[in-house]
XYZ file of C-alpha atoms in Angstrom:
564
model
C 119.179 153.217 104.202
C 115.598 152.389 103.462
C 112.858 151.598 105.936
C 111.200 148.201 106.399
C 107.850 147.873 104.649
C 104.903 148.470 107.011
C 101.220 147.616 106.833
C 99.070 150.697 106.227
C 95.966 150.902 108.407
C 92.639 152.117 106.968
C 92.599 155.864 106.787
C 96.360 156.174 107.338
C 98.630 157.965 104.870
C 101.125 155.663 103.116
C 104.045 157.962 104.053
C 104.478 160.765 106.612
C 104.309 163.641 104.139
C 102.745 166.797 105.661
C 101.445 167.950 102.270
C 99.926 164.542 101.589
C 98.412 164.361 105.048
C 96.831 167.757 104.534
C 94.945 166.606 101.411
C 94.402 162.978 102.426
C 90.727 162.015 102.759
C 90.184 158.922 104.907
C 86.796 158.261 103.308
C 88.559 157.141 100.107
C 90.572 154.401 101.804
C 89.847 150.985 100.321
C 88.484 149.354 103.482
C 86.291 152.350 104.241
C 84.834 152.347 100.723
C 84.080 148.616 100.919
C 82.387 148.991 104.302
C 80.293 151.895 102.988
C 79.241 149.899 99.912
C 78.136 146.951 102.031
C 76.145 149.213 104.343
C 74.304 150.957 101.516
C 73.671 147.824 99.452
C 72.217 146.027 102.461
C 69.330 148.526 102.532
C 68.144 147.641 99.026
C 64.976 145.507 99.361
C 64.910 142.196 97.487
C 68.569 142.351 96.418
C 71.454 140.375 97.854
C 74.793 142.063 97.148
C 78.356 140.975 97.924
C 81.619 142.889 97.673
C 84.577 140.580 97.000
C 88.267 141.343 96.726
C 90.079 140.628 93.485
C 91.429 137.090 93.520
C 95.216 136.929 93.250
C 95.176 133.604 91.425
C 92.943 130.920 89.944
C 91.372 130.100 93.318
C 87.677 130.747 93.920
C 86.493 133.809 95.799
C 85.056 131.840 98.748
C 87.273 129.214 100.383
C 84.472 127.159 101.986
C 82.496 125.417 99.249
C 80.336 122.384 100.086
C 78.974 120.331 97.180
C 75.809 118.243 97.601
C 74.982 115.610 94.957
C 71.892 113.530 94.305
C 69.338 112.552 91.677
C 66.215 113.427 93.692
C 65.484 117.115 93.175
C 63.336 117.529 96.288
C 65.824 115.745 98.546
C 68.650 117.794 97.075
C 66.731 121.021 97.768
C 66.128 120.007 101.398
C 69.776 119.078 101.920
C 70.945 122.354 100.401
C 68.569 124.319 102.613
C 69.866 122.462 105.709
C 73.501 123.129 104.815
C 72.803 126.778 104.003
C 71.074 127.308 107.354
C 73.896 125.607 109.271
C 76.655 127.604 107.583
C 74.706 130.830 108.064
C 74.470 130.316 111.838
C 78.055 129.078 112.247
C 80.269 131.866 113.646
C 83.255 132.804 111.561
C 81.501 132.269 108.206
C 80.180 135.215 106.198
C 78.430 135.814 102.874
C 76.770 132.381 102.754
C 75.110 131.516 99.420
C 74.076 128.503 97.380
C 73.668 127.772 93.682
C 69.969 126.938 93.772
C 68.035 128.901 91.150
C 66.137 131.954 92.341
C 62.424 131.368 92.952
C 60.411 131.627 89.770
C 57.557 130.108 87.775
C 57.588 128.321 84.438
C 54.391 127.489 82.541
C 54.155 123.855 81.580
C 51.974 122.997 78.566
C 50.433 119.509 78.496
C 49.093 118.308 75.149
C 46.382 115.679 75.091
C 47.692 113.513 72.264
C 44.484 111.511 71.941
C 42.322 114.632 71.695
C 44.701 116.228 69.202
C 44.499 113.093 67.073
C 40.735 113.300 66.953
C 41.063 116.810 65.508
C 43.623 115.627 62.970
C 46.676 117.351 64.405
C 49.775 116.346 66.391
C 52.173 117.633 69.038
C 54.636 119.114 66.508
C 51.953 121.298 64.969
C 50.839 122.454 68.410
C 54.417 123.266 69.324
C 54.797 125.416 66.230
C 51.731 127.436 67.147
C 53.075 127.947 70.687
C 56.358 129.215 69.246
C 54.454 132.022 67.540
C 53.880 133.425 71.025
C 57.339 132.710 72.480
C 60.599 132.644 70.497
C 59.047 132.475 67.039
C 58.777 129.780 64.377
C 62.037 129.202 62.457
C 61.486 129.474 58.693
C 64.995 129.634 57.240
C 68.470 131.132 57.626
C 70.324 133.617 55.469
C 73.793 135.141 55.140
C 74.629 138.806 54.723
C 77.932 140.424 53.842
C 78.141 142.311 57.122
C 77.976 139.150 59.264
C 80.072 135.995 59.406
C 77.235 133.981 60.948
C 73.891 132.892 59.578
C 70.865 134.981 60.485
C 67.704 133.165 61.469
C 64.389 134.124 59.909
C 61.556 133.657 62.407
C 57.888 134.548 62.315
C 56.075 135.659 65.476
C 52.874 137.319 66.467
C 52.882 141.065 67.019
C 54.359 142.166 70.322
C 51.003 143.066 71.855
C 49.741 139.540 71.143
C 52.746 137.714 72.602
C 51.109 137.208 76.008
C 50.017 134.096 77.880
C 46.306 134.757 77.443
C 46.706 134.422 73.672
C 46.909 130.647 74.139
C 43.251 130.663 75.157
C 42.131 132.383 71.928
C 44.684 130.959 69.480
C 43.138 128.598 66.935
C 44.743 125.829 64.949
C 43.749 125.084 61.350
C 42.785 121.416 60.898
C 40.890 119.356 58.323
C 37.718 120.065 60.284
C 38.375 123.799 60.360
C 39.776 126.137 63.009
C 40.031 124.504 66.434
C 40.987 126.404 69.635
C 44.166 125.170 71.274
C 42.417 125.119 74.621
C 40.471 122.037 73.444
C 43.530 119.755 73.833
C 46.209 121.930 75.512
C 46.268 122.713 79.232
C 48.821 124.749 81.158
C 49.933 124.813 84.787
C 52.600 126.752 86.714
C 55.662 124.833 87.931
C 58.805 125.962 89.765
C 61.447 127.178 87.371
C 64.481 124.990 86.725
C 66.661 127.805 85.384
C 69.801 125.654 85.054
C 70.643 122.019 85.700
C 74.238 121.345 86.758
C 75.593 117.809 86.738
C 78.884 116.223 87.720
C 79.570 112.499 87.369
C 76.017 112.148 85.985
C 74.497 113.492 89.219
C 72.802 116.802 89.883
C 74.477 119.015 92.455
C 74.177 122.275 94.326
C 77.041 124.182 95.973
C 76.864 126.005 99.309
C 79.598 128.660 99.557
C 80.810 130.855 102.396
C 83.664 133.197 103.196
C 85.756 133.240 106.382
C 85.906 136.316 108.605
C 89.314 137.662 109.559
C 90.642 138.448 113.016
C 88.784 135.656 114.867
C 89.982 132.752 116.996
C 88.399 129.661 118.558
C 88.925 129.482 122.330
C 88.719 126.001 123.906
C 89.407 124.633 127.354
C 92.729 122.815 127.531
C 92.356 119.051 127.803
C 88.614 119.082 126.997
C 88.322 117.438 123.576
C 84.516 117.597 123.609
C 84.521 121.395 123.927
C 83.428 122.850 120.564
C 84.964 126.174 121.509
C 83.799 129.744 121.231
C 84.552 131.984 118.261
C 85.544 135.469 119.302
C 87.830 138.336 118.433
C 91.524 138.093 119.156
C 91.455 140.890 121.739
C 88.576 139.280 123.647
C 90.356 135.906 123.681
C 93.564 137.477 124.976
C 91.653 139.154 127.784
C 90.049 135.849 128.863
C 93.390 134.020 128.723
C 95.043 136.762 130.805
C 92.428 136.467 133.560
C 92.476 132.639 133.643
C 95.194 130.309 134.897
C 98.183 129.608 132.702
C 97.433 126.848 130.217
C 93.689 126.813 130.944
C 92.678 127.670 127.368
C 93.877 126.785 123.894
C 93.517 129.363 121.130
C 93.133 128.336 117.469
C 92.931 130.876 114.611
C 89.799 130.773 112.470
C 90.969 129.696 109.017
C 89.224 128.069 106.043
C 90.762 124.719 106.985
C 89.528 125.006 110.579
C 85.998 125.938 109.497
C 85.916 123.127 106.934
C 86.846 120.690 109.702
C 84.021 122.068 111.876
C 81.455 121.686 109.068
C 82.747 118.170 108.343
C 82.127 117.231 111.991
C 78.579 118.524 111.678
C 77.990 116.548 108.480
C 79.342 113.398 110.131
C 76.795 113.647 112.965
C 73.804 115.062 111.056
C 72.052 112.709 108.610
C 71.207 114.194 105.229
C 68.174 113.127 103.174
C 68.411 109.695 101.580
C 70.427 109.557 98.387
C 72.418 112.741 99.047
C 76.208 112.659 99.058
C 78.566 115.518 99.915
C 82.127 116.526 99.126
C 84.319 119.610 99.371
C 84.898 121.650 96.220
C 86.479 124.980 95.359
C 89.812 125.713 96.993
C 89.716 122.437 98.926
C 89.261 120.453 95.701
C 92.020 122.399 93.951
C 94.333 121.819 96.905
C 93.597 118.080 96.879
C 94.262 117.887 93.149
C 97.508 119.852 93.515
C 98.621 117.612 96.382
C 97.869 114.524 94.328
C 99.801 115.923 91.384
C 102.783 116.800 93.600
C 102.818 113.296 95.109
C 102.702 111.659 91.676
C 105.347 113.974 90.247
C 107.663 113.423 93.222
C 107.197 109.658 92.997
C 107.949 109.746 89.280
C 111.075 111.830 89.868
C 112.286 109.380 92.515
C 111.737 106.476 90.132
C 113.742 108.159 87.365
C 116.495 108.974 89.883
C 116.521 105.334 90.959
C 116.989 104.126 87.382
C 119.879 106.545 86.784
C 121.564 105.740 90.105
C 121.186 102.016 89.514
C 122.878 102.353 86.140
C 125.708 104.412 87.657
C 126.421 102.453 90.866
C 125.278 99.000 89.703
C 124.018 98.497 93.250
C 120.464 98.465 94.557
C 121.657 99.297 98.059
C 123.551 102.431 97.039
C 120.701 103.649 94.824
C 118.112 103.164 97.573
C 120.449 104.832 100.077
C 120.628 108.014 97.993
C 116.846 108.125 97.536
C 116.351 107.530 101.266
C 118.485 110.580 102.001
C 116.294 112.614 99.617
C 113.092 111.508 101.346
C 114.463 112.097 104.862
C 115.649 115.585 103.910
C 111.989 116.655 103.578
C 111.837 116.531 107.383
C 113.996 119.643 107.384
C 111.477 121.338 105.092
C 108.641 120.636 107.525
C 110.737 121.882 110.437
C 111.429 125.079 108.490
C 107.709 125.619 107.892
C 107.057 125.301 111.628
C 109.934 127.544 112.673
C 109.105 130.294 110.183
C 105.351 129.975 110.747
C 104.631 129.462 107.044
C 101.912 127.328 105.456
C 102.861 124.503 103.127
C 102.510 125.764 99.558
C 101.980 123.111 96.929
C 103.707 125.180 94.249
C 106.541 127.063 95.962
C 107.350 124.604 98.759
C 107.028 121.724 96.329
C 109.434 123.440 93.947
C 111.844 123.954 96.855
C 111.696 120.221 97.647
C 112.528 119.380 94.040
C 115.491 121.788 94.069
C 116.625 120.356 97.401
C 116.475 116.828 95.991
C 118.948 117.796 93.262
C 121.497 119.071 95.797
C 121.103 116.045 98.087
C 121.457 113.591 95.214
C 124.585 115.360 93.952
C 126.307 115.266 97.366
C 125.477 111.609 97.953
C 126.517 110.559 94.450
C 129.965 112.111 94.869
C 130.356 110.599 98.356
C 129.389 107.064 97.320
C 131.489 107.263 94.146
C 134.525 108.274 96.238
C 133.865 105.376 98.613
C 133.718 102.873 95.770
C 137.055 104.155 94.444
C 138.761 103.895 97.849
C 137.256 100.459 98.555
C 139.263 98.988 95.669
C 142.619 99.651 97.403
C 141.880 99.469 101.136
C 139.530 97.827 103.655
C 135.971 99.001 103.302
C 135.627 100.407 106.818
C 138.784 102.452 106.313
C 137.491 103.552 102.904
C 134.302 104.849 104.535
C 136.266 106.901 107.061
C 138.587 108.287 104.379
C 135.600 109.180 102.196
C 133.903 111.129 105.002
C 137.154 112.988 105.719
C 137.687 113.922 102.067
C 134.074 115.035 101.388
C 133.357 117.014 104.557
C 134.972 120.207 103.252
C 133.219 120.426 99.823
C 129.866 119.411 101.314
C 130.081 122.040 104.052
C 131.207 124.707 101.583
C 128.272 123.926 99.281
C 125.829 123.983 102.187
C 127.110 127.189 103.772
C 127.230 129.154 100.520
C 123.756 128.013 99.457
C 122.169 128.734 102.853
C 123.906 132.102 103.107
C 122.758 133.075 99.616
C 119.126 132.153 100.281
C 118.931 133.532 103.838
C 117.928 137.100 102.770
C 115.217 135.672 100.530
C 113.983 133.446 103.371
C 113.603 136.464 105.681
C 111.980 138.568 102.935
C 114.882 141.021 102.829
C 115.390 142.911 99.565
C 118.264 145.306 98.811
C 118.225 148.103 96.272
C 121.826 148.298 95.070
C 121.127 151.108 92.579
C 119.123 153.621 94.612
C 120.186 152.275 98.007
C 118.077 151.044 100.888
C 116.256 147.852 101.715
C 112.737 146.539 102.278
C 111.228 143.666 104.221
C 108.418 141.436 102.961
C 108.030 143.219 99.652
C 105.477 141.594 97.276
C 108.173 139.972 95.154
C 110.056 138.763 98.234
C 106.937 137.167 99.708
C 106.529 135.100 96.550
C 109.909 133.351 97.094
C 109.978 133.027 100.898
C 108.510 129.535 101.026
C 110.847 128.189 98.350
C 113.914 129.645 100.089
C 112.776 128.326 103.485
C 112.350 124.827 102.090
C 115.849 124.805 100.569
C 117.645 126.369 103.568
C 116.205 124.154 106.305
C 116.082 121.066 104.118
C 119.725 121.505 103.141
C 120.751 121.815 106.782
C 119.210 118.428 107.600
C 120.491 116.939 104.331
C 124.076 117.890 105.224
C 123.878 115.870 108.441
C 122.407 112.984 106.475
C 125.181 113.147 103.870
C 128.084 113.269 106.344
C 126.678 111.019 109.088
C 123.736 108.936 107.908
C 125.111 107.848 104.519
C 128.549 106.699 105.863
C 126.795 104.954 108.753
C 124.538 103.064 106.359
C 127.556 102.102 104.221
C 129.337 100.775 107.332
C 126.177 98.966 108.381
C 126.224 97.003 105.145
C 129.871 96.024 105.789
C 129.095 94.888 109.333
C 125.996 92.979 108.283
C 127.929 91.255 105.471
C 130.804 90.277 107.799
C 128.400 89.054 110.465
C 126.421 87.032 107.958
C 129.622 85.419 106.604
C 130.777 84.491 110.109
C 127.358 83.085 110.937
C 127.315 80.908 107.818
C 130.872 79.710 108.495
C 129.973 78.840 112.085
C 126.940 76.860 110.962
C 129.053 74.951 108.445
C 131.693 74.216 111.095
C 129.129 72.949 113.578
C 127.352 70.757 111.059
C 130.498 69.436 109.305
C 132.622 68.636 112.354
C 136.239 69.439 113.126
C 137.477 67.885 109.893
C 135.376 70.203 107.697
C 137.107 73.024 105.789
C 135.047 75.616 107.663
C 136.225 74.255 111.043
C 139.855 74.204 109.908
C 139.574 77.775 108.627
C 138.197 78.935 111.970
C 141.023 77.123 113.815
C 143.650 78.760 111.604
C 142.034 82.165 112.154
C 142.158 81.672 115.942
C 145.808 80.636 115.759
C 146.680 83.650 113.633
C 144.999 85.978 116.105
C 146.884 84.349 119.007
C 150.290 84.713 117.295
C 152.102 87.931 118.127
C 154.480 89.314 115.509
C 157.178 91.628 116.767
C 158.189 94.753 114.941
C 161.621 94.978 113.298
C 163.188 98.203 114.554
C 166.470 99.499 113.147
C 168.485 101.522 115.603
C 171.042 104.040 114.339
C 173.887 105.515 116.354
C 173.580 108.831 114.557
C 169.967 109.565 113.606
C 171.060 112.855 112.028
C 173.059 110.945 109.373
C 170.537 108.539 107.802
C 171.774 105.590 105.744
C 170.826 106.143 102.109
C 171.845 102.598 101.099
C 175.187 103.475 99.570
C 177.441 102.354 102.484
C 177.911 98.661 103.210
C 176.414 97.425 106.526
C 178.823 96.748 109.334
C 179.326 93.095 110.258
C 178.551 93.823 113.893
C 175.153 95.279 112.963
C 174.342 92.306 110.794
C 175.350 89.872 113.542
C 173.207 91.751 116.065
C 170.187 91.499 113.809
C 170.758 87.803 113.171
C 171.157 87.093 116.870
C 167.896 88.913 117.588
C 166.176 86.789 115.006
C 167.849 83.630 116.415
C 169.519 82.591 113.131
C 173.236 83.367 113.833
C 175.678 80.925 115.511
C 177.759 82.208 118.421
C 181.094 81.186 116.852
C 180.250 82.660 113.480
C 181.990 85.940 112.727
C 181.050 87.886 109.699
C 183.450 90.220 108.030
C 182.419 92.752 105.533
C 184.119 92.330 102.132
C 186.701 94.897 101.184
C 186.365 97.226 98.261
C 188.818 95.219 96.165
C 186.960 91.999 96.883
C 183.705 93.672 95.899
C 185.237 94.627 92.590
C 186.383 90.983 92.034
C 183.043 89.568 93.189
C 184.461 87.492 96.102
C 184.430 87.966 99.884
C 187.316 87.824 102.385
C 187.181 83.997 102.521
C 187.195 83.630 98.738
C 183.496 82.802 98.375
C 181.369 84.458 95.663
C 179.327 87.426 96.873
C 175.526 87.078 96.986
C 173.273 89.564 95.317
C 172.312 91.034 98.673
C 175.913 91.738 99.484
């Protein structure tokens, strides 16, 4: 048999092989290499370096991403600086950065239009002369056989003349002769813009941060105002062990927990006027995925409702099936809590959709069986017969499905070819949440199918009967004793008060049942008639002989009746 998969610690050999252990160098372990890189890169002056793990999906590298929006550049800079400083000092957050451009200087050229007009030139001509120093003046484009794109032809000053001081000596040819650009062009340094990002027509900056692993927030139990202390797990366990039982509450440091802490700070700290904030990155993707799942699930329920309404021709039955589908999601949430798994929008959502198909199928068959039985027997009896007939197939479906998905839910994988097993293999981890959703959800759905659905069907019968009796009573009270409703109620009371005895046939020899071929004895017939009170004491009945039967007359010469 194989061994369960284990987590390999930094510097530990993946398997206990003496030869491997002899040549294994702990300095080449992944965590050790990353720690060494961070230590060496931190000593480089003027350079900020980060080492990030490869993302396993489309999510961003840093889970905490705060987005600040506004149209005032200075206010937006101040707000971004405030948020950056707060996230940097908040314990549990690492590698804090923002998307503000790096400090730099751009040279802004201001052209005096009035002065340029006096010299007989304009802004476009001045701009062309400035381009001789910068990117060059575009003359034309051309195509060559070795390139699929057009090649620009630009003219520029020689490289040694493409410096800022050339603007002071560069002259522009006008109608009055050569005129220095410095006569109507001034320059001044301004902070560089680098890049302008906009969303919803507003400029924005992002403040990003990662979340450290192996930390918890320790708070006093019952003290809601306690912000808590962020510390290592071992330190928190030591404090809890020394304190009284239940004195502290421990919460793991996760991206969601840190986002909640930053949101509390933003709610109490005013930002500059005109600045709005929202969460982006993983939080935004999660919100969009949740919205999509809610819309998709609502659309699926609507389509199910249309199909069920066409099949049952009953709003009540259609809504009852959909209600069972919605209530079965409670089992999914219970499964997430029991197994200690987070709610995955993709895998858990897919499990809910698969669970809905099973629940709908069971309820459709149950309600269809009830409608068939209700045509030939009282509805309450039809409900009981339906539950009795469907309990076996529903339980078989549930048990086989849960048993088949149980290994996947526990992350157990078997190798039937080479032999052995593994626990929490990478492929098994991918399907654990889906299997957990189906297994626990199906367990709750089975109870709903066999108990809740029949109970709701019976409830409709009881409500209908009660409503009919209430309406009849109102009609009887308002119409008087002579009304049809009052007479119907009186007849119903009389019928309930009348006792009807059972007609029991007693046989002298129960082992020799009467198959209807022998003629009844006259004494038996007289006994039955006397019990019913229809025979006279002096009347004696004599069974007709065989010859009389053949002639069609009895012993007294009267014609035989069909019953005789």
